[in-house]
Tab-separated table of C-alpha atoms in Angstrom:
chain	number	residue	atom	x	y	z
A	1199	ALA	CA	-5.454	-19.982	-8.342
A	1200	GLN	CA	-8.320	-18.725	-6.666
A	1201	SER	CA	-8.012	-17.153	-3.557
A	1202	VAL	CA	-9.329	-15.130	-0.833
A	1203	ALA	CA	-6.563	-12.439	1.255
A	1204	GLN	CA	-7.054	-11.405	4.391
A	1205	PRO	CA	-4.162	-9.019	4.841
A	1206	GLU	CA	-4.305	-8.216	8.337
A	1207	ASP	CA	-3.599	-10.997	10.930
A	1208	GLN	CA	-5.438	-8.768	13.752
A	1209	VAL	CA	-7.326	-5.088	13.874
A	1210	ASN	CA	-7.062	-3.397	17.294
A	1211	VAL	CA	-9.967	-0.780	17.726
A	1212	ALA	CA	-10.990	1.896	20.304
A	1213	GLU	CA	-15.044	1.481	21.342
A	1214	GLY	CA	-16.977	3.541	19.626
A	1215	ASN	CA	-14.659	3.953	16.727
A	1216	PRO	CA	-15.313	2.905	13.228
A	1217	LEU	CA	-13.661	-0.276	11.983
A	1218	THR	CA	-12.711	-2.189	8.823
A	1219	VAL	CA	-11.670	-5.522	8.487
A	1220	LYS	CA	-10.039	-5.692	4.986
A	1221	CYS	CA	-10.851	-8.674	2.428
A	1222	THR	CA	-9.327	-9.047	-1.308
A	1223	TYR	CA	-9.951	-11.862	-3.476
A	1224	SER	CA	-8.747	-13.436	-6.970
A	1225	VAL	CA	-11.396	-15.642	-8.703
A	1226	SER	CA	-12.803	-15.977	-11.996
A	1227	GLY	CA	-15.973	-14.595	-13.037
A	1228	ASN	CA	-18.419	-13.113	-10.732
A	1229	PRO	CA	-18.169	-14.234	-7.013
A	1230	TYR	CA	-20.610	-14.728	-4.329
A	1231	LEU	CA	-18.896	-12.719	-1.216
A	1232	PHE	CA	-19.795	-13.740	2.239
A	1233	TRP	CA	-18.676	-12.660	5.892
A	1234	TYR	CA	-18.654	-14.694	8.844
A	1235	VAL	CA	-17.772	-14.130	12.582
A	1236	GLN	CA	-16.191	-16.907	15.051
A	1237	TYR	CA	-16.840	-16.364	18.506
A	1238	PRO	CA	-14.649	-18.500	21.054
A	1239	ASN	CA	-15.366	-22.250	21.276
A	1240	ARG	CA	-17.932	-21.679	18.599
A	1241	GLY	CA	-18.502	-22.330	15.095
A	1242	LEU	CA	-18.699	-19.793	12.110
A	1243	GLN	CA	-21.947	-17.625	11.921
A	1244	PHE	CA	-22.780	-15.562	8.642
A	1245	LEU	CA	-23.064	-12.141	9.029
A	1246	LEU	CA	-23.929	-11.010	5.365
A	1247	LYS	CA	-23.173	-11.874	1.770
A	1248	TYR	CA	-22.973	-9.975	-1.405
A	1249	ILE	CA	-24.885	-11.498	-4.432
A	1250	THR	CA	-25.573	-8.502	-7.027
A	1251	GLY	CA	-27.023	-5.500	-6.872
A	1252	ASP	CA	-26.098	-2.380	-4.524
A	1253	ASN	CA	-22.324	-2.169	-3.789
A	1254	LEU	CA	-22.900	-1.524	-0.041
A	1255	VAL	CA	-24.312	-5.032	1.629
A	1256	LYS	CA	-26.127	-4.462	5.391
A	1257	GLY	CA	-25.937	-7.399	7.440
A	1258	SER	CA	-26.343	-8.669	11.048
A	1259	TYR	CA	-25.020	-6.750	14.356
A	1260	GLY	CA	-24.941	-3.481	12.395
A	1261	PHE	CA	-22.083	-4.485	9.911
A	1262	GLU	CA	-22.064	-3.781	6.230
A	1263	ALA	CA	-19.787	-4.710	3.737
A	1264	GLU	CA	-18.526	-2.587	0.590
A	1265	PHE	CA	-18.003	-4.431	-2.577
A	1266	ASN	CA	-15.494	-2.771	-5.197
A	1267	LYS	CA	-15.109	-4.992	-8.079
A	1268	SER	CA	-12.275	-2.835	-9.677
A	1269	GLN	CA	-10.044	-3.352	-6.646
A	1270	THR	CA	-11.607	-6.788	-6.182
A	1271	SER	CA	-12.388	-6.374	-2.536
A	1272	PHE	CA	-15.310	-6.884	0.056
A	1273	HIS	CA	-14.281	-5.064	3.092
A	1274	LEU	CA	-16.279	-5.412	6.406
A	1275	LYS	CA	-17.083	-1.971	8.171
A	1276	LYS	CA	-19.348	-0.965	11.308
A	1277	PRO	CA	-19.593	2.995	12.337
A	1278	SER	CA	-19.231	2.288	15.655
A	1279	ALA	CA	-17.058	-0.727	17.350
A	1280	LEU	CA	-18.517	-2.390	20.352
A	1281	VAL	CA	-16.779	-4.592	22.813
A	1282	SER	CA	-18.713	-7.687	22.012
A	1283	ASP	CA	-17.547	-7.436	18.414
A	1284	SER	CA	-14.290	-8.748	19.550
A	1285	ALA	CA	-14.085	-12.330	17.571
A	1286	LEU	CA	-12.616	-13.755	14.805
A	1287	TYR	CA	-13.799	-12.768	11.448
A	1288	PHE	CA	-13.526	-14.571	7.603
A	1289	CYS	CA	-14.368	-13.454	4.188
A	1290	ALA	CA	-15.331	-16.061	1.890
A	1291	VAL	CA	-15.910	-16.563	-1.546
A	1292	ILE	CA	-18.049	-19.154	-3.886
A	1293	PRO	CA	-16.681	-18.510	-7.444
A	1294	TYR	CA	-19.805	-19.048	-9.925
A	1295	THR	CA	-18.907	-21.855	-11.587
A	1296	GLY	CA	-21.905	-23.917	-10.999
A	1297	GLY	CA	-20.571	-25.573	-7.877
A	1298	PHE	CA	-21.035	-24.538	-4.419
A	1299	LYS	CA	-17.180	-24.765	-2.853
A	1300	THR	CA	-16.425	-21.824	-0.741
A	1301	ILE	CA	-12.896	-20.750	-0.497
A	1302	PHE	CA	-12.274	-18.824	3.160
A	1303	GLY	CA	-9.579	-16.493	3.787
A	1304	ALA	CA	-7.300	-16.964	6.889
A	1305	GLY	CA	-9.402	-15.004	9.365
A	1306	THR	CA	-8.789	-11.407	11.097
A	1307	ARG	CA	-9.012	-11.255	14.686
A	1308	LEU	CA	-10.859	-8.454	16.119
A	1309	PHE	CA	-10.010	-6.793	19.386
A	1310	VAL	CA	-12.312	-3.634	20.706
A	1311	LYS	CA	-10.902	-2.340	23.763
A	1312	ALA	CA	-13.075	-0.405	26.427
B	1407	ASP	CA	-33.892	-22.347	13.503
B	1408	VAL	CA	-31.403	-23.782	11.620
B	1409	LYS	CA	-28.936	-26.502	13.818
B	1410	VAL	CA	-25.752	-28.381	13.058
B	1411	THR	CA	-24.821	-30.399	15.865
B	1412	GLN	CA	-21.477	-32.431	16.342
B	1413	SER	CA	-21.737	-35.261	18.645
B	1414	SER	CA	-18.739	-34.175	20.916
B	1415	ARG	CA	-17.241	-30.525	21.690
B	1416	TYR	CA	-13.797	-31.857	23.052
B	1417	LEU	CA	-12.374	-35.588	22.182
B	1418	VAL	CA	-8.651	-37.125	23.033
B	1419	LYS	CA	-7.561	-40.075	21.165
B	1420	ARG	CA	-4.308	-41.742	20.784
B	1421	THR	CA	-2.458	-42.347	17.310
B	1422	GLY	CA	-3.499	-45.091	15.499
B	1423	GLU	CA	-6.959	-45.361	16.758
B	1424	LYS	CA	-9.424	-45.157	14.484
B	1425	VAL	CA	-11.695	-41.873	14.999
B	1426	PHE	CA	-15.164	-41.116	14.385
B	1427	LEU	CA	-16.614	-37.603	14.191
B	1428	GLU	CA	-20.486	-37.182	13.822
B	1429	CYS	CA	-22.352	-34.645	12.327
B	1430	VAL	CA	-26.143	-34.529	12.228
B	1431	GLN	CA	-28.340	-31.182	10.785
B	1432	ASP	CA	-31.754	-30.346	10.956
B	1433	MET	CA	-32.635	-28.366	8.207
B	1434	ASP	CA	-32.728	-31.092	5.169
B	1435	HIS	CA	-29.924	-29.708	3.743
B	1436	GLU	CA	-28.704	-31.196	0.393
B	1437	ASN	CA	-25.272	-30.551	1.187
B	1438	MET	CA	-23.038	-31.299	3.921
B	1439	PHE	CA	-19.099	-29.973	4.589
B	1440	TRP	CA	-16.031	-31.277	6.794
B	1441	TYR	CA	-13.411	-28.819	7.290
B	1442	ARG	CA	-10.368	-28.396	10.006
B	1443	GLN	CA	-9.515	-24.891	11.495
B	1444	ASP	CA	-5.994	-24.660	12.071
B	1445	PRO	CA	-4.189	-20.944	13.430
B	1446	GLY	CA	-3.139	-18.884	10.427
B	1447	LEU	CA	-4.683	-21.311	8.128
B	1448	GLY	CA	-8.398	-20.583	8.065
B	1449	LEU	CA	-10.918	-23.206	6.859
B	1450	ARG	CA	-9.478	-26.068	4.840
B	1451	LEU	CA	-12.310	-28.367	3.300
B	1452	ILE	CA	-11.421	-31.938	3.816
B	1453	TYR	CA	-14.422	-33.743	2.178
B	1454	PHE	CA	-18.120	-32.449	1.133
B	1455	SER	CA	-21.348	-34.306	-0.043
B	1456	TYR	CA	-23.970	-33.106	-2.199
B	1457	ASP	CA	-26.390	-35.998	-1.575
B	1458	VAL	CA	-26.776	-39.058	0.416
B	1459	LYS	CA	-23.875	-41.805	-0.181
B	1460	MET	CA	-22.348	-38.955	-2.624
B	1461	LYS	CA	-18.976	-37.519	-1.540
B	1462	GLU	CA	-16.503	-35.582	-3.117
B	1463	LYS	CA	-12.892	-34.904	-1.809
B	1464	GLY	CA	-11.969	-31.251	-0.445
B	1465	ASP	CA	-8.522	-30.010	-0.186
B	1466	ILE	CA	-6.988	-32.299	1.886
B	1467	PRO	CA	-8.519	-35.469	2.267
B	1468	GLU	CA	-5.485	-37.462	3.116
B	1469	GLY	CA	-5.795	-39.480	6.085
B	1470	TYR	CA	-10.014	-39.054	6.401
B	1471	SER	CA	-12.899	-40.694	5.013
B	1472	VAL	CA	-16.614	-39.760	5.241
B	1473	SER	CA	-20.215	-41.760	5.006
B	1474	ARG	CA	-23.085	-39.804	4.464
B	1475	GLU	CA	-26.084	-43.007	4.969
B	1476	LYS	CA	-28.759	-40.431	5.729
B	1477	LYS	CA	-29.507	-36.989	4.211
B	1478	GLU	CA	-29.411	-35.129	8.140
B	1479	ARG	CA	-26.000	-37.186	9.199
B	1480	PHE	CA	-22.177	-36.902	7.869
B	1481	SER	CA	-19.575	-38.477	9.491
B	1482	LEU	CA	-15.586	-37.838	9.663
B	1483	ILE	CA	-13.424	-40.667	10.057
B	1484	LEU	CA	-10.020	-40.651	10.742
B	1485	GLU	CA	-8.765	-44.188	9.578
B	1486	SER	CA	-5.610	-44.469	11.820
B	1487	ALA	CA	-5.317	-41.041	13.673
B	1488	SER	CA	-1.933	-39.093	13.705
B	1489	THR	CA	-0.705	-36.342	15.974
B	1490	ASN	CA	-0.831	-33.967	12.914
B	1491	GLN	CA	-4.674	-34.474	12.855
B	1492	THR	CA	-5.007	-32.513	16.367
B	1493	SER	CA	-6.907	-29.818	15.431
B	1494	MET	CA	-10.742	-28.440	15.284
B	1495	TYR	CA	-12.878	-29.957	13.209
B	1496	LEU	CA	-16.012	-28.102	12.111
B	1497	CYS	CA	-19.074	-29.133	10.206
B	1498	ALA	CA	-21.553	-27.078	7.736
B	1499	SER	CA	-24.320	-27.800	6.126
B	1500	SER	CA	-26.188	-25.641	3.012
B	1501	PRO	CA	-29.195	-25.997	0.819
B	1502	THR	CA	-29.220	-25.781	-3.235
B	1503	PRO	CA	-28.931	-28.682	-4.832
B	1504	TYR	CA	-25.609	-29.621	-6.765
B	1505	ARG	CA	-24.552	-28.105	-9.973
B	1506	LYS	CA	-26.344	-24.892	-9.749
B	1507	GLY	CA	-24.163	-21.737	-8.555
B	1508	SER	CA	-25.021	-21.754	-4.816
B	1509	ASN	CA	-25.152	-18.041	-3.251
B	1510	GLN	CA	-26.634	-20.018	0.119
B	1511	PRO	CA	-24.576	-19.625	3.459
B	1512	GLN	CA	-23.188	-22.518	4.892
B	1513	HIS	CA	-24.654	-23.380	8.608
B	1514	PHE	CA	-21.844	-24.424	11.393
B	1515	GLY	CA	-21.761	-26.629	13.960
B	1516	ASP	CA	-19.943	-25.708	17.120
B	1517	GLY	CA	-17.197	-27.821	16.217
B	1518	THR	CA	-14.934	-30.646	18.200
B	1519	ARG	CA	-11.749	-29.916	19.428
B	1520	LEU	CA	-9.578	-33.219	18.442
B	1521	SER	CA	-6.500	-34.002	20.351
B	1522	ILE	CA	-4.377	-36.911	19.402
B	1523	LEU	CA	-1.851	-38.385	21.901
Protein backbone atom coordinates (compact mmCIF):
# COMPACT_ATOMS: atom_id res chain seq x y z
CA ALA A 1 0.00 0.00 0.00
CA GLN A 2 1.18 3.50 -0.75
CA SER A 3 1.85 5.56 2.34
CA VAL A 4 3.57 8.54 3.89
CA ALA A 5 5.15 8.36 7.33
CA GLN A 6 6.00 11.21 9.65
CA PRO A 7 7.74 9.36 12.47
CA GLU A 8 7.57 12.18 15.02
CA ASP A 9 4.28 13.38 16.46
CA GLN A 10 6.03 16.41 17.87
CA VAL A 11 9.32 18.23 17.42
CA ASN A 12 10.62 20.73 19.96
CA VAL A 13 13.35 23.21 19.10
CA ALA A 14 14.71 26.42 20.57
CA GLU A 15 14.37 29.64 18.63
CA GLY A 16 17.44 30.27 16.49
CA ASN A 17 18.35 26.59 16.26
CA PRO A 18 18.01 24.56 13.07
CA LEU A 19 14.93 22.39 12.73
CA THR A 20 14.17 19.19 10.85
CA VAL A 21 10.78 17.56 10.38
CA LYS A 22 11.07 14.07 8.96
CA CYS A 23 9.08 12.39 6.20
CA THR A 24 9.47 9.07 4.43
CA TYR A 25 7.25 7.65 1.73
CA SER A 26 6.40 4.35 0.11
CA VAL A 27 4.96 4.71 -3.37
CA SER A 28 5.64 3.16 -6.73
CA GLY A 29 7.40 5.15 -9.41
CA ASN A 30 8.64 8.70 -9.06
CA PRO A 31 6.30 10.69 -6.88
CA TYR A 32 5.68 14.39 -6.53
CA LEU A 33 6.40 15.50 -2.96
CA PHE A 34 4.94 18.38 -0.97
CA TRP A 35 5.05 20.04 2.41
CA TYR A 36 2.12 21.95 3.86
CA VAL A 37 1.76 23.92 7.10
CA GLN A 38 -1.37 24.41 9.18
CA TYR A 39 -1.71 27.19 11.73
CA PRO A 40 -4.40 26.99 14.44
CA ASN A 41 -7.95 27.17 13.12
CA ARG A 42 -6.77 27.49 9.55
CA GLY A 43 -6.57 25.26 6.50
CA LEU A 44 -3.35 23.87 5.08
CA GLN A 45 -0.98 26.18 3.26
CA PHE A 46 1.47 25.02 0.61
CA LEU A 47 5.15 25.42 1.56
CA LEU A 48 7.15 23.71 -1.17
CA LYS A 49 7.25 20.85 -3.62
CA TYR A 50 9.70 18.54 -5.31
CA ILE A 51 9.01 17.58 -8.90
CA THR A 52 12.39 16.79 -10.43
CA GLY A 53 15.89 18.21 -10.59
CA ASP A 54 17.87 19.48 -7.60
CA ASN A 55 17.43 17.44 -4.47
CA LEU A 56 17.31 20.56 -2.30
CA VAL A 57 14.08 22.48 -2.75
CA LYS A 58 13.52 25.97 -1.36
CA GLY A 59 10.09 27.17 -0.33
CA SER A 60 8.18 29.80 1.59
CA TYR A 61 9.19 31.40 4.92
CA GLY A 62 12.81 30.20 4.66
CA PHE A 63 11.96 26.51 4.62
CA GLU A 64 13.70 23.98 2.44
CA ALA A 65 13.42 20.24 1.94
CA GLU A 66 15.90 17.59 0.92
CA PHE A 67 14.82 14.78 -1.37
CA ASN A 68 16.70 11.50 -0.96
CA LYS A 69 15.64 8.88 -3.48
CA SER A 70 17.62 5.98 -2.01
CA GLN A 71 16.14 6.57 1.45
CA THR A 72 12.72 7.58 0.07
CA SER A 73 12.76 10.60 2.33
CA PHE A 74 11.79 14.22 2.00
CA HIS A 75 12.77 15.99 5.24
CA LEU A 76 11.75 19.59 5.90
CA LYS A 77 14.45 21.89 7.22
CA LYS A 78 15.07 25.44 8.32
CA PRO A 79 18.45 26.83 9.37
CA SER A 80 17.11 29.05 12.14
CA ALA A 81 13.70 28.45 13.75
CA LEU A 82 11.30 31.22 14.74
CA VAL A 83 8.59 31.07 17.41
CA SER A 84 6.12 31.88 14.63
CA ASP A 85 7.08 28.61 12.89
CA SER A 86 5.17 26.72 15.58
CA ALA A 87 2.43 24.88 13.69
CA LEU A 88 1.34 21.51 12.33
CA TYR A 89 3.31 20.28 9.31
CA PHE A 90 2.12 17.75 6.76
CA CYS A 91 4.16 15.84 4.23
CA ALA A 92 2.24 14.74 1.14
CA VAL A 93 2.84 12.65 -1.94
CA ILE A 94 1.16 12.39 -5.33
CA PRO A 95 2.14 9.10 -6.96
CA TYR A 96 2.79 9.66 -10.64
CA THR A 97 0.21 7.19 -11.85
CA GLY A 98 -1.76 9.61 -13.98
CA GLY A 99 -4.16 10.79 -11.31
CA PHE A 100 -4.03 13.50 -8.72
CA LYS A 101 -4.91 11.83 -5.45
CA THR A 102 -2.70 13.15 -2.68
CA ILE A 103 -1.56 10.94 0.19
CA PHE A 104 -0.96 12.90 3.39
CA GLY A 105 1.13 11.99 6.40
CA ALA A 106 -0.40 12.17 9.87
CA GLY A 107 1.31 15.47 10.63
CA THR A 108 4.07 16.64 12.96
CA ARG A 109 3.51 19.39 15.50
CA LEU A 110 6.45 21.78 15.75
CA PHE A 111 7.00 23.78 18.93
CA VAL A 112 9.60 26.52 18.83
CA LYS A 113 10.49 27.86 22.27
CA ALA A 114 11.71 31.39 22.77
CA ASP B 1 -5.01 35.55 -4.77
CA VAL B 2 -6.34 32.04 -4.66
CA LYS B 3 -9.32 31.61 -2.39
CA VAL B 4 -11.32 28.63 -1.17
CA THR B 5 -14.24 29.59 1.03
CA GLN B 6 -16.14 27.26 3.33
CA SER B 7 -19.53 28.56 4.33
CA SER B 8 -19.28 27.88 8.06
CA ARG B 9 -16.33 27.85 10.46
CA TYR B 10 -18.27 26.15 13.25
CA LEU B 11 -21.42 24.07 13.05
CA VAL B 12 -23.40 22.16 15.67
CA LYS B 13 -26.01 19.64 14.57
CA ARG B 14 -27.98 16.78 16.10
CA THR B 15 -27.78 13.08 15.27
CA GLY B 16 -30.01 12.10 12.41
CA GLU B 17 -30.03 15.53 10.80
CA LYS B 18 -29.09 16.03 7.16
CA VAL B 19 -26.09 18.36 7.09
CA PHE B 20 -24.78 20.42 4.19
CA LEU B 21 -21.23 21.79 4.04
CA GLU B 22 -20.57 24.22 1.24
CA CYS B 23 -17.31 25.12 -0.47
CA VAL B 24 -16.63 27.70 -3.19
CA GLN B 25 -13.40 28.37 -5.07
CA ASP B 26 -12.64 31.37 -7.24
CA MET B 27 -9.71 29.96 -9.24
CA ASP B 28 -11.56 28.10 -12.00
CA HIS B 29 -9.96 24.86 -10.79
CA GLU B 30 -11.08 21.56 -12.27
CA ASN B 31 -10.56 19.46 -9.15
CA MET B 32 -12.20 19.81 -5.77
CA PHE B 33 -11.81 17.66 -2.67
CA TRP B 34 -13.39 17.04 0.71
CA TYR B 35 -11.27 15.77 3.60
CA ARG B 36 -11.84 15.20 7.24
CA GLN B 37 -9.07 15.86 9.70
CA ASP B 38 -8.81 14.03 13.01
CA PRO B 39 -5.93 14.16 15.51
CA GLY B 40 -3.30 11.53 14.78
CA LEU B 41 -4.97 10.47 11.55
CA GLY B 42 -3.97 13.34 9.30
CA LEU B 43 -6.24 14.09 6.37
CA ARG B 44 -8.53 11.44 4.97
CA LEU B 45 -10.15 11.90 1.59
CA ILE B 46 -13.94 11.58 1.58
CA TYR B 47 -14.81 12.44 -2.02
CA PHE B 48 -13.33 14.33 -4.92
CA SER B 49 -14.61 15.77 -8.16
CA TYR B 50 -12.67 16.39 -11.35
CA ASP B 51 -15.44 18.10 -13.31
CA VAL B 52 -18.97 19.38 -12.97
CA LYS B 53 -21.36 16.56 -12.04
CA MET B 54 -18.42 14.13 -11.79
CA LYS B 55 -17.42 12.59 -8.48
CA GLU B 56 -15.34 9.75 -7.16
CA LYS B 57 -15.16 8.11 -3.77
CA GLY B 58 -12.16 8.66 -1.62
CA ASP B 59 -10.98 6.54 1.28
CA ILE B 60 -13.91 7.08 3.66
CA PRO B 61 -17.09 7.85 1.68
CA GLU B 62 -19.52 5.95 3.90
CA GLY B 63 -22.22 8.19 5.33
CA TYR B 64 -21.40 11.05 2.97
CA SER B 65 -22.44 12.22 -0.47
CA VAL B 66 -21.39 15.17 -2.62
CA SER B 67 -22.77 17.48 -5.25
CA ARG B 68 -21.05 19.56 -7.88
CA GLU B 69 -23.57 21.35 -10.05
CA LYS B 70 -21.26 24.28 -10.87
CA LYS B 71 -17.52 24.31 -11.37
CA GLU B 72 -16.84 26.65 -8.47
CA ARG B 73 -19.00 24.91 -5.85
CA PHE B 74 -18.60 21.53 -4.17
CA SER B 75 -21.00 20.46 -1.44
CA LEU B 76 -20.56 17.72 1.13
CA ILE B 77 -23.72 16.13 2.51
CA LEU B 78 -24.03 14.07 5.65
CA GLU B 79 -27.16 12.08 4.92
CA SER B 80 -27.96 11.27 8.55
CA ALA B 81 -25.42 12.77 10.91
CA SER B 82 -23.89 10.59 13.59
CA THR B 83 -21.62 11.43 16.51
CA ASN B 84 -18.64 9.71 14.84
CA GLN B 85 -18.81 12.34 12.12
CA THR B 86 -17.78 15.03 14.57
CA SER B 87 -14.60 16.36 13.00
CA MET B 88 -12.82 19.15 11.14
CA TYR B 89 -13.82 19.17 7.47
CA LEU B 90 -11.50 20.69 4.90
CA CYS B 91 -12.30 21.57 1.31
CA ALA B 92 -9.54 21.95 -1.28
CA SER B 93 -9.13 22.60 -4.97
CA SER B 94 -6.40 22.14 -7.56
CA PRO B 95 -5.91 22.76 -11.26
CA THR B 96 -4.84 20.27 -13.94
CA PRO B 97 -7.33 18.15 -15.79
CA TYR B 98 -8.03 14.58 -14.82
CA ARG B 99 -5.83 11.76 -16.12
CA LYS B 100 -2.68 13.82 -16.15
CA GLY B 101 -0.02 13.47 -13.52
CA SER B 102 -0.58 16.48 -11.37
CA ASN B 103 2.27 18.27 -9.68
CA GLN B 104 0.15 21.18 -8.53
CA PRO B 105 -0.47 21.78 -4.82
CA GLN B 106 -3.95 21.90 -3.42
CA HIS B 107 -5.47 25.10 -2.07
CA PHE B 108 -7.42 24.71 1.15
CA GLY B 109 -10.25 26.50 2.85
CA ASP B 110 -10.05 27.31 6.56
CA GLY B 111 -12.20 24.34 7.51
CA THR B 112 -15.54 23.69 9.17
CA ARG B 113 -15.45 22.32 12.67
CA LEU B 114 -18.57 20.17 12.89
CA SER B 115 -19.98 18.85 16.13
CA ILE B 116 -22.74 16.26 16.11
CA LEU B 117 -24.61 16.02 19.42
